[in-house]
Coordinates of N, CA and C and ligand atoms in Angstrom, one line a residue:
M1065 N -26.2 -21.8 -17.3 CA -25.3 -22.1 -16.2 C -25.8 -20.9 -15.2
R1066 N -26.1 -19.7 -15.5 CA -26.5 -18.6 -15.0 C -27.9 -19.1 -14.0
E1067 N -28.6 -19.9 -14.6 CA -29.9 -20.3 -13.9 C -29.6 -21.2 -12.8
C1068 N -28.5 -22.1 -13.1 CA -28.0 -23.1 -12.0 C -27.5 -22.4 -10.9
L1069 N -26.6 -21.4 -11.2 CA -26.0 -20.7 -10.2 C -26.9 -19.9 -9.3
G1070 N -28.3 -19.4 -9.8 CA -29.1 -19.0 -9.2 C -29.9 -19.9 -8.0
T1071 N -29.7 -21.2 -7.9 CA -30.2 -21.8 -7.0 C -29.3 -21.7 -5.7
F1072 N -28.3 -21.1 -5.9 CA -27.2 -20.8 -4.8 C -27.7 -19.6 -4.2
A1073 N -28.5 -19.5 -3.0 CA -28.8 -18.0 -2.4 C -27.6 -17.4 -1.8
T1074 N -27.5 -16.2 -2.2 CA -26.3 -15.6 -1.6 C -26.8 -14.2 -0.8
G1075 N -26.0 -13.6 0.1 CA -26.1 -12.2 0.7 C -25.9 -11.2 -0.4
V1076 N -26.0 -10.0 -0.2 CA -25.9 -9.0 -1.5 C -24.9 -8.0 -0.5
A1077 N -23.9 -7.4 -1.3 CA -23.1 -6.4 -0.5 C -22.9 -5.3 -1.8
I1078 N -22.5 -4.3 -1.3 CA -22.1 -3.2 -2.1 C -20.6 -2.9 -1.8
I1079 N -19.7 -3.2 -2.7 CA -18.3 -3.1 -2.9 C -17.7 -1.7 -3.1
T1080 N -17.0 -1.1 -2.4 CA -16.5 0.3 -2.6 C -15.1 0.5 -2.8
A1081 N -14.6 1.5 -3.1 CA -13.2 2.0 -3.3 C -13.0 3.4 -3.5
Q1082 N -12.0 4.2 -3.1 CA -11.9 5.6 -3.5 C -11.1 5.6 -4.9
A1083 N -11.6 6.3 -5.8 CA -10.9 6.4 -7.0 C -9.7 7.3 -7.0
Q1084 N -8.7 7.2 -8.1 CA -7.6 7.9 -7.8 C -7.8 9.4 -7.9
G1085 N -9.0 9.9 -8.4 CA -9.3 11.2 -8.7 C -9.8 11.8 -7.1
G1086 N -10.1 10.6 -6.5 CA -10.7 11.3 -5.1 C -12.3 10.8 -4.9
G1087 N -12.8 10.6 -6.0 CA -14.1 10.1 -5.9 C -14.4 8.7 -5.6
F1088 N -15.7 8.4 -5.5 CA -15.9 7.0 -4.9 C -16.5 6.1 -6.2
V1089 N -16.0 4.8 -6.0 CA -16.8 3.9 -7.2 C -17.4 2.8 -6.2
G1090 N -18.4 2.0 -6.6 CA -19.1 1.0 -6.0 C -20.0 0.3 -6.9
L1091 N -20.3 -1.0 -6.5 CA -21.3 -1.8 -7.2 C -21.8 -2.9 -6.1
T1092 N -23.1 -3.2 -6.5 CA -23.8 -4.5 -6.0 C -23.0 -5.6 -6.6
A1093 N -22.8 -6.4 -5.5 CA -22.0 -7.7 -5.7 C -22.3 -8.7 -5.0
N1094 N -22.6 -9.9 -5.4 CA -22.9 -11.2 -4.7 C -21.9 -12.1 -4.7
S1095 N -20.7 -11.9 -5.3 CA -19.6 -12.9 -5.6 C -18.8 -12.7 -4.3
F1096 N -19.0 -12.0 -3.4 CA -18.3 -11.8 -2.1 C -18.2 -13.2 -1.3
N1097 N -17.2 -13.5 -0.6 CA -17.1 -14.8 0.0 C -15.9 -14.8 0.9
S1098 N -16.0 -15.7 1.7 CA -14.8 -15.7 2.8 C -13.6 -16.7 2.1
L1099 N -12.6 -16.3 2.5 CA -11.5 -17.2 1.7 C -10.6 -17.8 2.8
S1100 N -10.2 -17.0 3.8 CA -9.4 -17.7 4.8 C -9.4 -16.8 6.0
L1101 N -9.3 -17.6 7.2 CA -9.4 -16.7 8.7 C -8.2 -16.5 9.1
T1102 N -7.0 -17.4 8.7 CA -5.7 -16.9 9.4 C -4.7 -17.2 8.2
P1103 N -4.3 -15.9 7.5 CA -4.8 -14.6 7.6 C -6.2 -14.5 7.2
P1104 N -6.7 -13.4 7.6 CA -8.2 -13.1 7.1 C -8.3 -12.7 5.9
L1105 N -8.8 -13.3 4.8 CA -8.8 -13.0 3.5 C -10.3 -13.3 3.0
V1106 N -10.7 -12.4 2.3 CA -12.0 -12.3 1.6 C -11.9 -12.3 0.1
L1107 N -12.8 -12.6 -0.7 CA -12.6 -12.6 -2.2 C -13.9 -12.0 -3.1
W1108 N -13.9 -11.5 -4.0 CA -14.9 -11.1 -4.9 C -14.5 -10.9 -6.4
S1109 N -15.5 -11.2 -7.2 CA -15.0 -10.8 -8.9 C -15.7 -9.8 -9.3
L1110 N -15.1 -9.0 -10.0 CA -15.6 -7.8 -11.1 C -15.5 -8.2 -12.5
G1111 N -16.7 -8.1 -13.1 CA -16.4 -8.2 -14.6 C -15.6 -7.4 -15.3
T1112 N -15.0 -7.9 -16.4 CA -13.8 -7.0 -17.0 C -14.4 -5.9 -17.9
R1113 N -15.8 -5.8 -17.9 CA -16.4 -4.7 -18.7 C -16.8 -3.7 -17.8
S1114 N -16.7 -3.8 -16.6 CA -17.2 -2.8 -15.6 C -16.4 -1.5 -15.6
A1115 N -17.4 -0.4 -15.9 CA -16.6 0.9 -15.8 C -15.7 1.2 -14.5
N1116 N -15.9 0.5 -13.6 CA -15.2 0.6 -12.5 C -13.8 -0.1 -12.2
L1117 N -13.5 -0.8 -13.2 CA -12.5 -1.9 -13.2 C -11.3 -1.2 -12.8
E1118 N -10.8 -0.2 -13.7 CA -9.6 0.6 -13.5 C -9.5 1.0 -12.3
A1119 N -10.5 1.6 -11.6 CA -10.4 2.1 -10.3 C -10.3 1.2 -9.1
F1120 N -10.9 0.1 -9.3 CA -10.6 -1.1 -8.3 C -9.1 -1.7 -8.4
L1121 N -8.6 -1.8 -9.7 CA -7.2 -2.2 -10.1 C -6.4 -1.3 -9.2
C1122 N -6.6 0.0 -9.2 CA -5.5 1.0 -8.7 C -5.7 1.2 -7.3
A1123 N -6.8 0.9 -6.6 CA -6.9 1.3 -5.4 C -6.3 0.3 -4.5
S1124 N -5.8 1.0 -3.2 CA -5.0 0.1 -2.4 C -5.9 -0.6 -1.4
H1125 N -7.3 -0.2 -1.3 CA -8.2 -0.9 -0.5 C -9.7 -0.9 -1.0
F1126 N -10.4 -1.8 -0.5 CA -11.7 -1.8 -0.9 C -12.6 -2.3 0.3
S1127 N -13.9 -1.7 0.2 CA -14.8 -2.1 1.5 C -15.9 -2.9 1.1
V1128 N -16.2 -3.6 1.7 CA -17.4 -4.5 1.6 C -18.5 -4.0 2.5
N1129 N -19.7 -3.8 1.9 CA -20.7 -3.2 2.9 C -22.0 -4.3 2.6
V1130 N -22.1 -5.3 3.8 CA -23.1 -6.2 3.5 C -24.5 -5.5 3.9
L1131 N -25.5 -5.6 2.9 CA -26.7 -4.9 2.8 C -27.5 -5.7 3.8
S1132 N -28.5 -4.7 4.5 CA -29.7 -5.3 5.1 C -30.8 -5.4 4.3
A1133 N -31.9 -6.1 4.6 CA -33.1 -6.2 3.8 C -33.7 -4.9 3.5
A1134 N -33.6 -3.8 4.5 CA -34.2 -2.5 4.1 C -33.3 -1.7 3.1
Q1135 N -32.3 -2.3 2.6 CA -31.4 -1.4 1.8 C -31.7 -1.9 0.1
V1136 N -32.7 -2.8 -0.1 CA -32.9 -3.1 -1.4 C -32.8 -2.1 -2.4
E1137 N -33.3 -1.0 -2.2 CA -33.2 0.0 -3.1 C -31.9 0.6 -3.4
L1138 N -30.8 0.6 -2.4 CA -29.5 0.9 -2.7 C -29.0 -0.3 -3.6
A1139 N -29.4 -1.6 -3.3 CA -28.8 -2.7 -4.2 C -29.2 -2.5 -5.6
R1140 N -30.4 -2.0 -5.8 CA -30.8 -1.5 -7.3 C -30.1 -0.6 -7.8
R1141 N -29.9 0.3 -7.2 CA -29.2 1.6 -7.7 C -27.7 1.3 -7.9
F1142 N -27.0 0.4 -7.1 CA -25.6 0.4 -7.4 C -25.6 -0.9 -8.3
S1143 N -26.6 -1.4 -9.1 CA -26.4 -2.4 -10.0 C -26.9 -1.6 -11.4
R1144 N -27.3 -0.3 -11.4 CA -27.9 0.3 -12.6 C -26.9 1.1 -13.0
Q1145 N -26.6 1.0 -14.4 CA -25.6 1.8 -15.2 C -26.0 3.4 -15.4
G1146 N -25.3 4.2 -15.2 CA -25.5 5.4 -15.5 C -26.2 6.3 -14.2
A1147 N -26.4 5.4 -13.1 CA -27.1 6.1 -12.0 C -26.3 6.7 -11.1
N1148 N -26.4 7.8 -10.5 CA -25.7 8.7 -9.7 C -25.6 8.1 -8.3
R1149 N -25.0 6.8 -8.1 CA -24.9 5.8 -6.9 C -24.8 6.5 -5.8
F1150 N -23.9 7.3 -5.5 CA -23.7 7.6 -4.2 C -24.5 9.1 -3.7
A1151 N -25.3 9.5 -4.6 CA -25.9 10.6 -4.2 C -27.0 10.4 -2.9
G1152 N -26.7 11.1 -1.9 CA -27.6 11.2 -0.8 C -27.3 10.0 0.2
V1153 N -26.2 9.1 -0.2 CA -26.1 8.0 0.6 C -25.3 8.4 1.8
P1154 N -25.8 8.1 3.1 CA -25.1 8.2 4.3 C -23.8 7.4 4.5
L1155 N -22.7 7.9 4.5 CA -21.5 7.1 4.6 C -20.4 7.8 5.4
H1156 N -19.5 7.2 5.6 CA -18.2 7.9 5.8 C -17.0 7.1 5.4
E1157 N -15.8 7.7 5.3 CA -14.4 7.0 4.7 C -14.0 6.1 5.5
G1158 N -13.7 4.8 5.2 CA -12.7 3.8 5.9 C -11.6 4.0 5.2
L1159 N -10.8 2.6 5.5 CA -9.2 2.8 5.3 C -9.2 2.8 3.7
G1160 N -8.1 3.7 3.4 CA -8.0 3.7 2.0 C -8.9 4.8 1.4
G1161 N -9.8 5.3 2.3 CA -10.7 6.2 1.5 C -12.2 5.5 1.2
A1162 N -12.0 4.2 1.2 CA -13.0 3.4 0.7 C -14.3 3.6 1.6
P1163 N -15.7 4.0 1.0 CA -16.8 4.4 1.8 C -17.5 3.1 2.4
L1164 N -17.7 3.5 3.6 CA -18.6 2.6 4.5 C -20.1 3.1 4.6
I1165 N -20.9 2.3 4.1 CA -22.4 2.7 4.1 C -23.0 2.5 5.3
D1166 N -23.7 3.6 6.0 CA -24.5 3.5 7.0 C -25.9 2.6 6.7
G1167 N -26.1 1.8 8.0 CA -27.2 0.9 7.7 C -27.0 -0.4 7.4
A1168 N -25.9 -0.5 6.8 CA -25.4 -2.1 6.6 C -25.4 -2.8 7.6
I1169 N -25.3 -4.3 7.4 CA -25.3 -5.0 8.8 C -23.8 -5.6 8.9
G1170 N -22.9 -5.4 7.8 CA -21.4 -6.0 8.1 C -20.7 -5.2 7.2
W1171 N -19.5 -4.8 7.7 CA -18.4 -4.2 7.1 C -17.1 -4.7 7.2
F1172 N -16.5 -4.7 6.0 CA -15.0 -5.4 5.9 C -14.3 -4.6 5.2
E1173 N -13.4 -3.9 5.9 CA -12.3 -3.0 5.3 C -11.2 -3.5 5.0
C1174 N -10.8 -3.7 3.7 CA -9.8 -4.7 3.1 C -8.6 -4.1 2.3
E1175 N -7.6 -4.4 2.5 CA -6.4 -4.2 1.9 C -6.2 -5.1 0.5
T1176 N -6.0 -4.8 -0.5 CA -6.1 -5.6 -2.0 C -4.8 -6.4 -1.7
Q1177 N -4.8 -7.6 -1.7 CA -3.7 -8.5 -1.7 C -3.4 -8.8 -3.1
A1178 N -4.1 -9.2 -3.8 CA -3.9 -9.9 -5.3 C -5.2 -9.7 -6.1
H1179 N -5.0 -9.5 -7.3 CA -6.0 -9.5 -8.2 C -5.5 -10.3 -9.5
S1180 N -6.4 -11.2 -9.9 CA -6.1 -12.2 -11.1 C -7.4 -12.1 -12.2
R1181 N -7.0 -12.1 -13.4 CA -8.3 -12.2 -14.4 C -8.3 -13.5 -14.6
Q1182 N -9.6 -13.9 -14.6 CA -10.1 -15.2 -14.8 C -11.3 -15.2 -15.6
G1183 N -11.1 -15.6 -16.9 CA -12.3 -15.6 -17.9 C -12.7 -14.2 -18.0
D1184 N -14.1 -14.0 -17.8 CA -14.5 -12.5 -18.0 C -14.6 -11.6 -16.6
H1185 N -14.0 -12.1 -15.7 CA -14.1 -11.6 -14.5 C -12.5 -11.3 -13.8
V1186 N -12.4 -10.4 -13.0 CA -11.2 -10.4 -12.3 C -11.4 -10.5 -10.8
L1187 N -10.5 -11.4 -10.5 CA -10.7 -11.9 -9.1 C -9.9 -11.0 -8.0
F1188 N -10.5 -10.6 -7.1 CA -9.9 -9.8 -6.2 C -9.8 -10.5 -4.7
I1189 N -8.5 -10.3 -4.1 CA -8.3 -10.9 -2.9 C -8.0 -9.9 -1.9
G1190 N -8.8 -9.8 -0.9 CA -8.4 -8.7 0.1 C -8.0 -9.2 1.6
E1191 N -7.1 -8.5 2.4 CA -6.9 -9.0 3.8 C -7.7 -8.1 4.5
V1192 N -8.4 -8.6 5.2 CA -9.5 -7.7 6.2 C -8.7 -7.0 7.2
R1193 N -8.7 -5.8 7.4 CA -7.8 -4.8 8.3 C -8.8 -4.6 9.5
R1194 N -10.0 -4.4 9.1 CA -11.0 -4.0 10.1 C -12.5 -4.6 9.8
C1195 N -13.0 -5.1 10.8 CA -14.4 -5.5 10.3 C -15.4 -5.1 11.5
A1196 N -16.8 -5.1 11.4 CA -17.6 -4.7 12.3 C -19.1 -5.2 11.6
R1197 N -20.1 -5.4 12.7 CA -21.3 -5.9 12.2 C -22.3 -5.2 12.9
A1198 N -23.5 -5.0 12.8 CA -24.7 -4.5 13.5 C -25.9 -5.6 13.4
P1199 N -26.8 -5.5 14.2 CA -28.0 -6.4 14.0 C -28.7 -6.0 13.0
G1200 N -29.6 -7.0 12.7 CA -30.4 -7.0 11.3 C -30.5 -7.9 10.4
N1201 N -31.5 -8.0 9.6 CA -31.7 -9.1 8.9 C -30.9 -8.8 7.4
G1202 N -30.3 -9.7 6.9 CA -29.6 -9.5 5.6 C -30.5 -9.7 4.3
L1203 N -30.0 -8.8 3.5 CA -30.9 -9.1 1.9 C -30.1 -10.2 1.4
V1204 N -31.2 -11.0 0.8 CA -30.7 -12.3 0.0 C -30.9 -12.0 -1.5
F1205 N -30.2 -12.8 -2.3 CA -30.4 -13.0 -3.6 C -30.6 -14.2 -4.3
H1206 N -31.7 -14.8 -4.7 CA -32.0 -16.2 -4.9 C -32.8 -16.2 -6.0
H1207 N -32.5 -17.1 -7.0 CA -33.2 -17.4 -8.2 C -33.5 -16.0 -9.1
G1208 N -32.4 -15.1 -9.2 CA -32.5 -13.9 -9.8 C -33.3 -12.8 -9.1
S1209 N -33.7 -12.9 -7.9 CA -34.6 -11.8 -7.2 C -34.2 -11.6 -6.0
Y1210 N -34.5 -10.4 -5.5 CA -34.2 -10.1 -4.0 C -35.2 -10.6 -2.9
R1211 N -34.6 -11.3 -2.2 CA -35.7 -11.9 -0.9 C -35.2 -11.4 0.5
V1212 N -36.2 -11.9 1.3 CA -35.6 -11.7 2.6 C -35.9 -13.0 3.4
A1213 N -34.6 -13.6 4.4 CA -34.5 -14.9 4.6 C -35.4 -15.1 5.8
D1214 N -36.2 -16.3 6.1 CA -36.7 -16.6 7.2 C -35.9 -17.5 8.0
A1215 N -36.3 -17.7 9.3 CA -35.5 -18.7 10.0 C -35.9 -20.1 9.7
A1216 N -35.1 -21.1 9.5 CA -35.5 -22.7 9.1 C -36.3 -23.0 10.5
P1217 N -37.3 -23.9 10.2 CA -38.0 -24.4 11.3 C -37.2 -25.0 12.3
P1218 N -37.5 -25.2 13.5 CA -36.5 -25.6 14.8 C -36.3 -27.1 14.4
E1219 N -35.2 -27.6 14.8 CA -34.9 -29.1 15.0 C -35.9 -29.8 15.5
Q1220 N -36.5 -30.9 14.9 CA -37.4 -31.7 15.6 C -36.8 -32.7 16.9
S1221 N -37.2 -32.6 18.0 CA -36.8 -33.7 18.8 C -37.2 -35.0 18.7
A1222 N -36.3 -36.1 18.7 CA -36.7 -37.4 18.5 C -37.6 -38.1 19.6
Ligands
FMN1881 C1 -27.5 -9.1 -7.1 C2 -26.5 -8.7 -7.9 C3 -25.2 -9.1 -8.0 C4 -24.2 -8.7 -8.7 N1 -23.0 -9.0 -8.5 C5 -21.9 -8.8 -9.2 C6 -20.4 -9.2 -9.0 O1 -20.2 -10.1 -8.2 N2 -19.6 -8.8 -9.7 C7 -19.8 -8.0 -10.7 O2 -18.9 -7.5 -11.5 N3 -21.0 -7.6 -11.0 C8 -22.1 -8.0 -10.3 N4 -23.2 -7.5 -10.5 C9 -23.5 -6.3 -11.5 C10 -23.0 -5.0 -11.0 O3 -23.8 -4.6 -9.9 C11 -23.3 -3.8 -12.0 O4 -24.5 -4.0 -12.5 C12 -22.2 -3.9 -13.2 O5 -21.1 -3.9 -12.4 C13 -22.4 -2.9 -14.1 O6 -22.0 -1.4 -13.4 P1 -20.4 -1.0 -13.4 O7 -20.2 -0.8 -15.0 O8 -20.6 0.5 -12.9 O9 -19.4 -1.9 -12.7 C14 -24.5 -7.8 -9.6 C15 -25.7 -7.4 -9.8 C16 -26.8 -7.7 -9.0 C17 -28.2 -7.4 -9.3

Protein backbone atom coordinates (compact mmCIF):
# COMPACT_ATOMS: atom_id res chain seq x y z
CA MET A 1 0.00 0.00 0.00
CA ARG A 2 2.87 2.38 0.79
CA GLU A 3 4.23 1.92 -2.75
CA CYS A 4 0.79 2.50 -4.27
CA LEU A 5 0.40 5.69 -2.22
CA GLY A 6 3.80 6.77 -3.58
CA THR A 7 2.24 7.06 -7.05
CA PHE A 8 0.41 10.14 -5.76
CA ALA A 9 2.86 13.08 -5.99
CA THR A 10 2.51 15.57 -3.16
CA GLY A 11 4.07 18.78 -1.98
CA VAL A 12 6.17 18.76 1.17
CA ALA A 13 5.53 20.86 4.28
CA ILE A 14 7.05 21.35 7.70
CA ILE A 15 4.24 21.53 10.25
CA THR A 16 5.13 23.32 13.47
CA ALA A 17 3.69 24.27 16.84
CA GLN A 18 4.81 25.79 20.10
CA ALA A 19 5.11 23.24 22.87
CA GLN A 20 3.74 23.97 26.33
CA GLY A 21 7.22 24.64 27.72
CA GLY A 22 7.76 27.31 25.04
CA GLY A 23 10.03 25.30 22.71
CA PHE A 24 9.14 24.50 19.12
CA VAL A 25 8.11 21.17 17.60
CA GLY A 26 7.92 20.39 13.90
CA LEU A 27 8.12 17.61 11.36
CA THR A 28 8.21 17.04 7.63
CA ALA A 29 4.75 16.03 6.40
CA ASN A 30 3.12 15.29 3.09
CA SER A 31 -0.32 14.40 4.49
CA PHE A 32 -1.29 18.09 4.41
CA ASN A 33 -4.27 18.90 2.22
CA SER A 34 -7.15 21.30 1.79
CA LEU A 35 -10.49 20.33 3.32
CA SER A 36 -12.88 23.28 2.94
CA LEU A 37 -12.83 26.84 1.59
CA THR A 38 -15.89 28.08 3.53
CA PRO A 39 -14.97 27.84 6.32
CA PRO A 40 -11.25 27.65 5.46
CA LEU A 41 -10.12 24.26 6.77
CA VAL A 42 -7.02 22.17 6.19
CA LEU A 43 -6.02 18.74 7.43
CA TRP A 44 -2.97 16.60 8.07
CA SER A 45 -2.17 13.49 10.05
CA LEU A 46 0.49 12.67 12.62
CA GLY A 47 1.69 9.16 13.51
CA THR A 48 0.65 8.08 17.01
CA ARG A 49 4.28 7.11 17.71
CA SER A 50 5.57 10.61 17.01
CA ALA A 51 7.59 12.17 19.82
CA ASN A 52 5.66 15.37 19.03
CA LEU A 53 2.15 13.98 19.43
CA GLU A 54 1.52 15.38 22.91
CA ALA A 55 2.76 18.84 21.91
CA PHE A 56 0.46 19.01 18.86
CA LEU A 57 -2.51 17.70 20.87
CA CYS A 58 -2.01 20.43 23.49
CA ALA A 59 -1.23 23.32 21.11
CA SER A 60 -3.98 25.79 20.24
CA HIS A 61 -2.44 26.48 16.82
CA PHE A 62 -0.19 24.88 14.21
CA SER A 63 1.58 26.36 11.20
CA VAL A 64 2.06 24.73 7.82
CA ASN A 65 5.21 25.81 5.96
CA VAL A 66 5.08 24.67 2.31
CA LEU A 67 8.70 24.02 1.28
CA SER A 68 10.46 25.34 -1.78
CA ALA A 69 12.64 23.08 -3.92
CA ALA A 70 15.66 24.81 -2.36
CA GLN A 71 14.66 23.57 1.13
CA VAL A 72 15.19 19.86 0.55
CA GLU A 73 17.85 19.71 3.31
CA LEU A 74 15.33 21.13 5.78
CA ALA A 75 12.82 18.47 4.71
CA ARG A 76 15.44 15.80 5.42
CA ARG A 77 16.38 17.30 8.77
CA PHE A 78 12.78 17.59 9.98
CA SER A 79 12.11 13.92 9.29
CA ARG A 80 15.27 12.67 11.07
CA GLN A 81 14.84 11.50 14.63
CA GLY A 82 17.19 13.04 17.17
CA ALA A 83 18.15 15.94 14.89
CA ASN A 84 18.26 19.41 16.42
CA ARG A 85 15.59 20.40 13.93
CA PHE A 86 15.30 24.15 14.52
CA ALA A 87 19.02 24.94 14.99
CA GLY A 88 19.92 27.90 12.77
CA VAL A 89 16.58 27.90 10.92
CA PRO A 90 15.49 31.47 10.10
CA LEU A 91 11.94 31.86 11.40
CA HIS A 92 9.53 34.04 13.30
CA GLU A 93 6.62 33.17 15.55
CA GLY A 94 3.12 33.10 14.10
CA LEU A 95 -0.26 32.73 15.79
CA GLY A 96 -0.08 30.70 18.97
CA GLY A 97 3.71 30.88 18.80
CA ALA A 98 3.87 28.30 16.00
CA PRO A 99 7.02 29.06 13.97
CA LEU A 100 6.90 30.31 10.37
CA ILE A 101 9.99 29.33 8.39
CA ASP A 102 11.65 31.87 6.09
CA GLY A 103 12.15 30.76 2.49
CA ALA A 104 8.98 28.66 2.34
CA ILE A 105 6.58 29.34 -0.54
CA GLY A 106 3.33 29.04 1.43
CA TRP A 107 2.32 29.58 5.05
CA PHE A 108 -0.94 28.60 6.75
CA GLU A 109 -1.49 29.70 10.36
CA CYS A 110 -4.18 27.47 11.76
CA GLU A 111 -6.22 27.17 14.91
CA THR A 112 -6.73 23.53 15.80
CA GLN A 113 -10.44 22.75 15.36
CA ALA A 114 -10.46 19.02 15.89
CA HIS A 115 -8.28 15.97 16.22
CA SER A 116 -9.32 12.39 15.93
CA ARG A 117 -7.38 9.16 16.26
CA GLN A 118 -7.76 7.09 13.09
CA GLY A 119 -5.78 3.87 12.91
CA ASP A 120 -2.09 4.56 13.56
CA HIS A 121 -2.42 8.33 12.96
CA VAL A 122 -4.18 11.30 14.54
CA LEU A 123 -6.06 13.43 12.03
CA PHE A 124 -5.74 17.17 12.71
CA ILE A 125 -8.16 19.69 11.27
CA GLY A 126 -7.27 23.37 11.48
CA GLU A 127 -9.11 26.56 10.63
CA VAL A 128 -6.84 28.85 8.60
CA ARG A 129 -6.59 32.21 10.36
CA ARG A 130 -3.90 33.70 8.12
CA CYS A 131 -2.14 32.53 5.00
CA ALA A 132 0.49 33.92 2.64
CA ARG A 133 2.59 32.83 -0.32
CA ALA A 134 5.83 33.69 -2.06
CA PRO A 135 7.05 32.94 -5.59
CA GLY A 136 9.13 29.82 -6.10
CA ASN A 137 9.15 26.20 -7.16
CA GLY A 138 7.64 23.78 -4.65
CA LEU A 139 9.41 20.67 -3.37
CA VAL A 140 7.68 17.47 -4.49
CA PHE A 141 7.64 13.95 -3.00
CA HIS A 142 6.91 11.14 -5.46
CA HIS A 143 7.71 7.40 -5.47
CA GLY A 144 9.54 7.77 -2.15
CA SER A 145 11.95 10.52 -3.19
CA TYR A 146 12.20 14.28 -3.35
CA ARG A 147 11.77 15.85 -6.78
CA VAL A 148 11.34 19.18 -8.47
CA ALA A 149 8.33 19.54 -10.75
CA ASP A 150 8.57 20.68 -14.38
CA ALA A 151 5.68 22.39 -16.13
CA ALA A 152 3.63 20.01 -18.27
CA PRO A 153 3.94 20.49 -22.06
CA PRO A 154 1.53 23.12 -23.37
CA GLU A 155 -1.86 22.00 -24.69
CA GLN A 156 -1.71 21.06 -28.40
CA SER A 157 -4.09 23.13 -30.52
CA ALA A 158 -6.21 21.02 -32.90
C1 LIG B 1 8.27 13.24 2.69
C2 LIG B 1 7.86 12.85 4.08
C3 LIG B 1 6.55 13.03 4.49
C4 LIG B 1 6.15 12.70 5.78
N1 LIG B 1 4.86 12.90 6.16
C5 LIG B 1 4.46 12.62 7.41
C6 LIG B 1 3.13 12.90 7.83
O1 LIG B 1 2.31 13.41 7.07
N2 LIG B 1 2.79 12.56 9.11
C7 LIG B 1 3.69 12.00 9.98
O2 LIG B 1 3.33 11.71 11.12
N3 LIG B 1 4.97 11.75 9.62
C8 LIG B 1 5.37 12.06 8.36
N4 LIG B 1 6.66 11.84 7.99
C9 LIG B 1 7.61 11.35 9.01
C10 LIG B 1 8.08 12.51 9.90
O3 LIG B 1 8.72 13.51 9.14
C11 LIG B 1 9.08 12.06 11.02
O4 LIG B 1 10.04 11.24 10.49
C12 LIG B 1 8.34 11.34 12.11
O5 LIG B 1 7.31 12.13 12.58
C13 LIG B 1 9.30 11.01 13.27
O6 LIG B 1 9.68 12.16 13.94
P1 LIG B 1 8.93 12.64 15.30
O7 LIG B 1 8.88 11.49 16.26
O8 LIG B 1 9.82 13.76 15.77
O9 LIG B 1 7.58 13.11 14.91
C14 LIG B 1 7.09 12.14 6.69
C15 LIG B 1 8.41 11.96 6.29
C16 LIG B 1 8.80 12.29 5.00
C17 LIG B 1 10.23 12.11 4.59
